mmCIF file of C-alpha atoms in Angstrom:
data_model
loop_
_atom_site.group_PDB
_atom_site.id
_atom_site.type_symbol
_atom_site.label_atom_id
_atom_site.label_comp_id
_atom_site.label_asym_id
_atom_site.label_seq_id
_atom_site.Cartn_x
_atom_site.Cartn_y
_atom_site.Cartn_z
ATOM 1 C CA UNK A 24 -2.680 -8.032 -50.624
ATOM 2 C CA UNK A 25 -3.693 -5.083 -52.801
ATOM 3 C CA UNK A 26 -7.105 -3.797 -53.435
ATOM 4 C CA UNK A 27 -8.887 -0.857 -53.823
ATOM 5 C CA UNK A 28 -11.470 0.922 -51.073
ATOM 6 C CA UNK A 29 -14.940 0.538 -51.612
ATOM 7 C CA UNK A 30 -16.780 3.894 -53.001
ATOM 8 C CA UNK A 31 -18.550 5.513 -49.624
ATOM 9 C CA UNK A 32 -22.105 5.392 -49.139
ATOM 10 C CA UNK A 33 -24.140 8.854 -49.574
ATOM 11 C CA UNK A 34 -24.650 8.504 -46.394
ATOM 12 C CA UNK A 35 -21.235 8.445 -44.938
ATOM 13 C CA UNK A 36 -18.980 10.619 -43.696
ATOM 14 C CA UNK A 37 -14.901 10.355 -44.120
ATOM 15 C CA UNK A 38 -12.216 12.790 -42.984
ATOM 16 C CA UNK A 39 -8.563 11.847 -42.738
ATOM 17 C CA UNK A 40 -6.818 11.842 -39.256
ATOM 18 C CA UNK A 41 -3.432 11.679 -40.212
ATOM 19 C CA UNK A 42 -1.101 11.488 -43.384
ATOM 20 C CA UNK A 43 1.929 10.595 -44.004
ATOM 21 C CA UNK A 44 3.903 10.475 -47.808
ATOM 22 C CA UNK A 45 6.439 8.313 -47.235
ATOM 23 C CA UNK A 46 6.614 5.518 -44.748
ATOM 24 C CA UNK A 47 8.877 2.385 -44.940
ATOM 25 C CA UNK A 48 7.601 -1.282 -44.987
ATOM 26 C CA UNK A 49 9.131 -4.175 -43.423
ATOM 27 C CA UNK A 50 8.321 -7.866 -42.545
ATOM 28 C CA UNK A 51 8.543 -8.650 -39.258
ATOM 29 C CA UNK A 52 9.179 -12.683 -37.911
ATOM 30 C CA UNK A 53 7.185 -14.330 -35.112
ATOM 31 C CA UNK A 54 7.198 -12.620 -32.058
ATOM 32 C CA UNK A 55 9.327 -14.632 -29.341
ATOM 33 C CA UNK A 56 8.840 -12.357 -26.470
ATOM 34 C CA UNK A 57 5.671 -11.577 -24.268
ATOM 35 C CA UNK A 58 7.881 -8.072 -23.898
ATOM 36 C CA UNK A 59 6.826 -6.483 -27.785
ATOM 37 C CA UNK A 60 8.678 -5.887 -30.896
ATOM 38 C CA UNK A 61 12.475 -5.126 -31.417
ATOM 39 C CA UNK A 62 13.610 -3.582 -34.871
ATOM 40 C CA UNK A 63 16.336 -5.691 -34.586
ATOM 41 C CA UNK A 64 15.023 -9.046 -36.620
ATOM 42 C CA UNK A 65 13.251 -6.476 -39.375
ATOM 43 C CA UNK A 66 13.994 -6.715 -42.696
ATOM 44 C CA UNK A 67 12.392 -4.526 -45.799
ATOM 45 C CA UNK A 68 9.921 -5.491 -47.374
ATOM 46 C CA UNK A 69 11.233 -5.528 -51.281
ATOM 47 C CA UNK A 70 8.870 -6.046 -54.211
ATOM 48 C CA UNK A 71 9.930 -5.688 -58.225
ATOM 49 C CA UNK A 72 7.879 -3.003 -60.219
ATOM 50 C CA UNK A 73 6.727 -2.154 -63.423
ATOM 51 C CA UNK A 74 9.841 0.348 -63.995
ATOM 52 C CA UNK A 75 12.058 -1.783 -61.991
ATOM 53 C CA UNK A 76 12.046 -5.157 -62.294
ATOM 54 C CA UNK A 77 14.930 -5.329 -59.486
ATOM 55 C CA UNK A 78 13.238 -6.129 -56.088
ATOM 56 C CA UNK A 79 13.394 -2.635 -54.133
ATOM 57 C CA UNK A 80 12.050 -2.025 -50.679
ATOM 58 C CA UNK A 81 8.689 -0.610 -50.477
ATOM 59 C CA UNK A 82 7.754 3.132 -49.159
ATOM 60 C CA UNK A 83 3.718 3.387 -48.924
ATOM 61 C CA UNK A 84 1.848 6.400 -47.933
ATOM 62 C CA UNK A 85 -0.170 6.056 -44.714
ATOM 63 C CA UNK A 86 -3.839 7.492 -43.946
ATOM 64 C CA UNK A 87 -5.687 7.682 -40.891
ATOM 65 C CA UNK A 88 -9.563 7.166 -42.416
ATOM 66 C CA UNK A 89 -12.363 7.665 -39.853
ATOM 67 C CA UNK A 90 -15.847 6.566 -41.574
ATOM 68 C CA UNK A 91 -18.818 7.590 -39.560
ATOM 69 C CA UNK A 92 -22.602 6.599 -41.117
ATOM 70 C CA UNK A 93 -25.573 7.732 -40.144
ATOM 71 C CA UNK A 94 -28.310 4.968 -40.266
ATOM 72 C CA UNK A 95 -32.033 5.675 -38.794
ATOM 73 C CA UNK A 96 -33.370 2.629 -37.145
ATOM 74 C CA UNK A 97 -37.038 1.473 -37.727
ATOM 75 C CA UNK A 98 -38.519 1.056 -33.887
ATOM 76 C CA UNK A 99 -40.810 2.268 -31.487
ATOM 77 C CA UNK A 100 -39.046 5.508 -30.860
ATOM 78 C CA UNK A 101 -36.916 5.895 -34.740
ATOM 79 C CA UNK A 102 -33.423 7.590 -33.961
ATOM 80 C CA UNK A 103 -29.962 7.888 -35.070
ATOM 81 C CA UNK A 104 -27.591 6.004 -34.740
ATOM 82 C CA UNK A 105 -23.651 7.208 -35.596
ATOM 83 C CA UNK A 106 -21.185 4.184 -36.256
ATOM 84 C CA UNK A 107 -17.563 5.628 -36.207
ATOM 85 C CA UNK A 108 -14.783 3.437 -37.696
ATOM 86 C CA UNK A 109 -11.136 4.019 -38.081
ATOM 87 C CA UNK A 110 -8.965 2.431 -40.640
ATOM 88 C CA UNK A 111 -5.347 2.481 -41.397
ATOM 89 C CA UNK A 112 -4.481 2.337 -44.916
ATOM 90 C CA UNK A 113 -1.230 1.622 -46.256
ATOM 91 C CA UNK A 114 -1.319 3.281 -50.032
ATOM 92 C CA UNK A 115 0.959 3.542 -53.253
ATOM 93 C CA UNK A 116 1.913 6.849 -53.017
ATOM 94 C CA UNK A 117 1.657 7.607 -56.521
ATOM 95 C CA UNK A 118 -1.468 6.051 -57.646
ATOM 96 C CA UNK A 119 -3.596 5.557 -54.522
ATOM 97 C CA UNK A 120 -3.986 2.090 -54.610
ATOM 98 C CA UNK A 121 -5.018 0.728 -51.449
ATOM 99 C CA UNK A 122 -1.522 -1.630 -50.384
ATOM 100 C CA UNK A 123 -2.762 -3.211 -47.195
ATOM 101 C CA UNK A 124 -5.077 -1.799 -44.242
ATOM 102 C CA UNK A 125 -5.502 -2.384 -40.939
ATOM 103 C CA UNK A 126 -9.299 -1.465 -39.324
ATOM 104 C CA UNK A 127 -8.050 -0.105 -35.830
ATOM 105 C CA UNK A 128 -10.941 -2.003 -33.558
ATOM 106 C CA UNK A 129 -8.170 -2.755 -30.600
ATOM 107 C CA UNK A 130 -5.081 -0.949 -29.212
ATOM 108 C CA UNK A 131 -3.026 -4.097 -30.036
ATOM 109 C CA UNK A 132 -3.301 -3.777 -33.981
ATOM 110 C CA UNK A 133 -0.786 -0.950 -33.146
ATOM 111 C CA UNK A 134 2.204 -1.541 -31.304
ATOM 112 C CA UNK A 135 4.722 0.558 -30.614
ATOM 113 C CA UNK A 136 8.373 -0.899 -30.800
ATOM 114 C CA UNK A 137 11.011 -1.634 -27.676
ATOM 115 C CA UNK A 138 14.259 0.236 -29.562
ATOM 116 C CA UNK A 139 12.782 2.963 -31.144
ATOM 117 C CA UNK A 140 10.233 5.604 -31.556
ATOM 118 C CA UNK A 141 9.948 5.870 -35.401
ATOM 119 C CA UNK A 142 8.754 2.503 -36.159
ATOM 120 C CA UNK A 143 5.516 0.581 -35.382
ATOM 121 C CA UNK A 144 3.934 -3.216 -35.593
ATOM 122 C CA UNK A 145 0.918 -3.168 -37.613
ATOM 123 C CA UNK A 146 -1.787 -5.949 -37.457
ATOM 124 C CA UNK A 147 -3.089 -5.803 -41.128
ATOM 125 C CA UNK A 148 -6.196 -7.497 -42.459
ATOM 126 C CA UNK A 149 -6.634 -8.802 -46.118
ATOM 127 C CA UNK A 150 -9.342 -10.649 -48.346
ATOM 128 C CA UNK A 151 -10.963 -13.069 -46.645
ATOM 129 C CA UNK A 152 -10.005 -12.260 -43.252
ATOM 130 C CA UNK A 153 -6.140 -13.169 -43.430
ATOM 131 C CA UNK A 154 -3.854 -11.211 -40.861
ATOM 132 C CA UNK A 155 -0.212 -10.568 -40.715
ATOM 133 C CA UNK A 156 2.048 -8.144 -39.448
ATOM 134 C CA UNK A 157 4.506 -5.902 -41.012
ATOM 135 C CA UNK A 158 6.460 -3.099 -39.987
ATOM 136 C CA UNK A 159 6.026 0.649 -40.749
ATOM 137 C CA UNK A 160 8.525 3.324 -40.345
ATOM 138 C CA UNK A 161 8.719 6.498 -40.482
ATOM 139 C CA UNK A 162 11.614 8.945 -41.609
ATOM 140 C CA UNK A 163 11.114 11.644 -39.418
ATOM 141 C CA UNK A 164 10.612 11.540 -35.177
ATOM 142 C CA UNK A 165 8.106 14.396 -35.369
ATOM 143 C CA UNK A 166 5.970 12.145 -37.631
ATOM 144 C CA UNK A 167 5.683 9.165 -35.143
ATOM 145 C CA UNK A 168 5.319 11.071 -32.468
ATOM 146 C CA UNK A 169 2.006 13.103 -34.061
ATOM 147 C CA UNK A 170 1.386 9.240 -35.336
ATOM 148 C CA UNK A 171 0.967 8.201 -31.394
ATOM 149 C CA UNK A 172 -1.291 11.368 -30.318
ATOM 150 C CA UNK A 173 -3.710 10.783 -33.448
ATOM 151 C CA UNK A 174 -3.816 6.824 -32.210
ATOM 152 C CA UNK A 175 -4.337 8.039 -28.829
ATOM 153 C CA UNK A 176 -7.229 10.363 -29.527
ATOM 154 C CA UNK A 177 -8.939 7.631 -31.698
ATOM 155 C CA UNK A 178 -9.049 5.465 -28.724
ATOM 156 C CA UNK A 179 -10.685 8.119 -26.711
ATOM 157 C CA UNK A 180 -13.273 8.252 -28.921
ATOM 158 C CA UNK A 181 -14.306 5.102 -29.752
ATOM 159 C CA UNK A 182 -14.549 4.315 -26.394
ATOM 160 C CA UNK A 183 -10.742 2.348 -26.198
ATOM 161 C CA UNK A 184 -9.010 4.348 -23.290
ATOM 162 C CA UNK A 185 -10.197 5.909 -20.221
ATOM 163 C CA UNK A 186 -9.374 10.118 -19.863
ATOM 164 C CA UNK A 187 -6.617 8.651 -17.396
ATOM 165 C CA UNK A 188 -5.031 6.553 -20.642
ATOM 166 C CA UNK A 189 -5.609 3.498 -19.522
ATOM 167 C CA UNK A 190 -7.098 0.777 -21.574
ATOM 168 C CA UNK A 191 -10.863 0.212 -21.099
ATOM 169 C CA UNK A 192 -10.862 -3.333 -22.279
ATOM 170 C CA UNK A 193 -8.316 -4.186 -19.889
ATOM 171 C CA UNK A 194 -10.326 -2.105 -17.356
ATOM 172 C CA UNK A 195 -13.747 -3.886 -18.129
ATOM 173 C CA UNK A 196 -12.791 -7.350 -19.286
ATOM 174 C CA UNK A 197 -9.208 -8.246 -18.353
ATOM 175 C CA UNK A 198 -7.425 -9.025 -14.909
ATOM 176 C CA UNK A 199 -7.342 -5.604 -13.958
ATOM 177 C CA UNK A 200 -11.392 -4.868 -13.725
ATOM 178 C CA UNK A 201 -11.940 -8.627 -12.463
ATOM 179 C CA UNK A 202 -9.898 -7.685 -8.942
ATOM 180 C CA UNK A 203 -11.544 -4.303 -9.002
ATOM 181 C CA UNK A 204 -14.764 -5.536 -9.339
ATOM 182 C CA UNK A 205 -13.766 -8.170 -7.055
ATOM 183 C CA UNK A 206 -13.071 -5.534 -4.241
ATOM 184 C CA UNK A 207 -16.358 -3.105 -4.722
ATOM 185 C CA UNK A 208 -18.893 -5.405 -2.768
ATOM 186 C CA UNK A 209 -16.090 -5.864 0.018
ATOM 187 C CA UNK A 210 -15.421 -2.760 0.221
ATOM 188 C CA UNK A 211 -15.350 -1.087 3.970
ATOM 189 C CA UNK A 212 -15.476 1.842 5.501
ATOM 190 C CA UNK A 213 -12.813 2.164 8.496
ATOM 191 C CA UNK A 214 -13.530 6.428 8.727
ATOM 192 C CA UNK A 215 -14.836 7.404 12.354
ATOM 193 C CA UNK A 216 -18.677 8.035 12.420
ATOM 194 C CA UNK A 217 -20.049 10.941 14.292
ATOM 195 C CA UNK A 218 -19.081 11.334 18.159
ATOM 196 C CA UNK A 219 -16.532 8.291 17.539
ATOM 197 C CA UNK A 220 -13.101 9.112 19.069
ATOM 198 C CA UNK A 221 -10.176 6.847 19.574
ATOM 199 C CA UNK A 222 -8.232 6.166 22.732
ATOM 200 C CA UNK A 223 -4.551 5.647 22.875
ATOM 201 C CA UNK A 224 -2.687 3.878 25.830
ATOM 202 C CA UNK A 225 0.618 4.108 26.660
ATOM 203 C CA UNK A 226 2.166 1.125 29.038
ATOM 204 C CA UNK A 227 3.781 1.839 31.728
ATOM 205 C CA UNK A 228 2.720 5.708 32.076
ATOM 206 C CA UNK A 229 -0.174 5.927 33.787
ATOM 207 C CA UNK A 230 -1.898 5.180 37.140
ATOM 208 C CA UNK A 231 -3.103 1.548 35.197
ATOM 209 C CA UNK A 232 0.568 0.450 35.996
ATOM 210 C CA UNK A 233 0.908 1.591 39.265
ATOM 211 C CA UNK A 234 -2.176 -0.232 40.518
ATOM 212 C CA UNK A 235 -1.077 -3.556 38.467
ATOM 213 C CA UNK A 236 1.971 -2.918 40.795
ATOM 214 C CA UNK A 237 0.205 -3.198 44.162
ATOM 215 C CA UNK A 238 -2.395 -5.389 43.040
ATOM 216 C CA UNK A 239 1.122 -8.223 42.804
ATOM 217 C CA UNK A 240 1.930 -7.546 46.268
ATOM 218 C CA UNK A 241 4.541 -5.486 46.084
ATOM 219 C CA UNK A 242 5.363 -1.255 46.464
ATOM 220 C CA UNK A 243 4.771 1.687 44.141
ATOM 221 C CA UNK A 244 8.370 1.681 42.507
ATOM 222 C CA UNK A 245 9.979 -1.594 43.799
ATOM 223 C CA UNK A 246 9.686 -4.778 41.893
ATOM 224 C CA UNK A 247 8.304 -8.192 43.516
ATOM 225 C CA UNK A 248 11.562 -9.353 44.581
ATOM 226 C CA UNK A 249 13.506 -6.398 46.084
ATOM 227 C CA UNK A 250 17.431 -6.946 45.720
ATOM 228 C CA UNK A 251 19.522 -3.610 47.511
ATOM 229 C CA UNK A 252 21.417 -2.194 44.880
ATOM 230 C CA UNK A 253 24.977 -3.205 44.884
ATOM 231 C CA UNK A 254 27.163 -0.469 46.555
ATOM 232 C CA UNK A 255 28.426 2.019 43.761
ATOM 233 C CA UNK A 256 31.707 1.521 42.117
ATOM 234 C CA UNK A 257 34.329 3.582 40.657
ATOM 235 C CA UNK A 258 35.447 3.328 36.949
ATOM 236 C CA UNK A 259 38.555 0.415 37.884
ATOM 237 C CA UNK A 260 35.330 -1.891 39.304
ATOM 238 C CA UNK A 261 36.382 -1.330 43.337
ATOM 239 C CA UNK A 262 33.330 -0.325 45.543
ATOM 240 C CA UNK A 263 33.617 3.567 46.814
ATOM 241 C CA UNK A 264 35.293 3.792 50.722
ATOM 242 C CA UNK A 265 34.557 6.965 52.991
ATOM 243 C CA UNK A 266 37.339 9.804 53.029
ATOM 244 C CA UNK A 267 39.539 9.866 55.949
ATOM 245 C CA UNK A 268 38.799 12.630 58.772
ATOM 246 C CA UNK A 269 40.222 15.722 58.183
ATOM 247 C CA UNK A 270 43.085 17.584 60.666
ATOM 248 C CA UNK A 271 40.370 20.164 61.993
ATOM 249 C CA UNK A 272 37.856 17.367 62.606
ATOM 250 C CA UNK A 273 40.559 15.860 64.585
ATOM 251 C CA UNK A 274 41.586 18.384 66.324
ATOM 252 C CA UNK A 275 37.656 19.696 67.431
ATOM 253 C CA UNK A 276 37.203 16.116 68.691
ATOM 254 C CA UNK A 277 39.765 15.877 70.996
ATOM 255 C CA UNK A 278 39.143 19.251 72.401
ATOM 256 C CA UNK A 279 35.302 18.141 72.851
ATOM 257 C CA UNK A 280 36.842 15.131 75.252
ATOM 258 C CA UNK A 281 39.387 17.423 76.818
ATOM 259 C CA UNK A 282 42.965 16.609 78.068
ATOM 260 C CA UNK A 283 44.219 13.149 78.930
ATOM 261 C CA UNK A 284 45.198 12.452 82.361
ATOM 262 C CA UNK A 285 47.237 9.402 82.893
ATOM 263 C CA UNK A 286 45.585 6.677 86.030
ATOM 264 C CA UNK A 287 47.199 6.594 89.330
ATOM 265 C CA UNK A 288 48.768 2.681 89.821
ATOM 266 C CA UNK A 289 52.004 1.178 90.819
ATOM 267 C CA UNK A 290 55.549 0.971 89.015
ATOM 268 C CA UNK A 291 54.526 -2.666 88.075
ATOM 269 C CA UNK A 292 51.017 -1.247 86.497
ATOM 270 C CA UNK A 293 53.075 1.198 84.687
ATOM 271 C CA UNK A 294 55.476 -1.181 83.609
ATOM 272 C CA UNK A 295 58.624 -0.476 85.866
ATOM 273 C CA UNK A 296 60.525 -3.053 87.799
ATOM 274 C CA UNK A 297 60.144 -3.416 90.930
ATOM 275 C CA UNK A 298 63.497 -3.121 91.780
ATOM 276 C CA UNK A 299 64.633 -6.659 92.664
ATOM 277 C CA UNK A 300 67.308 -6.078 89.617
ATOM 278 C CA UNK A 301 67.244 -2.383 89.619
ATOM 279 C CA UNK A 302 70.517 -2.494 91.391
ATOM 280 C CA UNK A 303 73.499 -4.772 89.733
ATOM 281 C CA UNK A 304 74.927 -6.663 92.766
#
């Protein structure tokens, strides 16, 4: 998988993004879940060198390459066009030699891991277009993490990510952009014009009720079939019963009808014998 970077054009441009000395190589199996990469199933990568023949795992040192060429175009109005490509180059760190590389043209040749922040899933690219993925990872956290925001700037640039951070391929060509574009031409506008006001109507509150009332047949306040109330009751069920007169009540009213006179009538009328056995014979 090794080979060596062609020599630039005179007319090309190359600055390095990002370095790293020492990152870690693994091999990484098929993926089994639509969720990413775990570190879990990683194993070093281990190769035998010239000084040791015993298979040892293999540290590379990483570049970030961005290549921009400038190219004038031949047409009716000549200009210039600039190409920017970014590369990410997996290199022996003692002799340069190029190890693998991976030409960063999506956001999915880089994947960030579930279970940790130091190591990423790398899409590389060899001769004659073959593709595989290994594992990188890096010995430091400060290192990934300055690994993510050079990534993240690249896809800025090359037109990847939106300034919200959200992926413009997804956006433009994926699920996502079909709905939106799916709502634009549908799109209304419920916001009150000018001189528009909205009414609100409350049942039961205003004179609207009151005539629906009357209109039925029956009175302001009563409902179509009018049923008395039933008489109030006390808090054992039993209905309420008057108090009983009080003694001065009494006593006015008898003084309003003034004294009692008995009626003139016989001893009979009053209830006496009549003196057939008032005396004992």
């Amino acid at each position: 998988m090794s080979s060596s970077l062609p020599s630039p054009d005179p007319e090309t441009i190359q600055r390095v993004l990002f370095l790293s000395p020492n990152v870690h190589i693994y091999t990484v199996p098929p993926l089994t879940s639509t969720k990413g990469y775990t570190t879990t199933t990683w194993s070093p990568l281990v190769a035998p060198t010239a000084l040791n023949p015993t298979p040892t795992p293999i540290t590379t040192r990483l570049r970030v390459l961005e290549t921009s060429s400038t190219s004038s175009t031949s047409s009716s109005s000549s200009s210039e066009h600039n190409n920017i490509n970014t590369t990410i180059l997996l290199e022996d760190p003692s002799t340069g030699d190029l190890f693998a590389a991976a030409p960063y043209t999506s956001p999915s040749v880089i994947e960030a891991v579930l279970d940790s922040a130091r190591f990423f899933a790398v899409r590389i690219e060899g001769e004659g277009g073959r593709k595989a993925v290994l594992g990188i990872g890096f010995e430091e956290r400060s290192e990934a993490i300055d690994f993510g925001i050079c990534l993240q700037e690249v896809r800025k640039v090359m037109g990847m990510e939106d300034a919200k951070g959200r992926d413009s391929t997804v956006m433009k060509g994926g699920r996502r952009g079909a709905k939106e574009s799916e709502k634009e031409p549908g799109r209304r506008d419920w916001g009150l014009k000018e001189g528009e006001m909205i009414k609100v109507e409350i049942g039961g509150m205003g004179v609207k009720r009151k005539e629906e009332l009357v209109q039925d047949g029956g009175k302001v306040g009563e409902a179509l079939f009018s049923i008395k109330p039933p008489p109030l009751q006390n808090a054992e069920g039993l209905p309420f019963l008057p108090p009983p007169p009080s003694a001065h009540w009494v006593k006015a009213e008898r003084r309003s009808r003034g004294p009692v006179v008995p009626e003139e009538g016989s001893a009979a009328d009053l209830g006496f014998d009549d003196g057939e056995f008032g005396e004992f014979q």
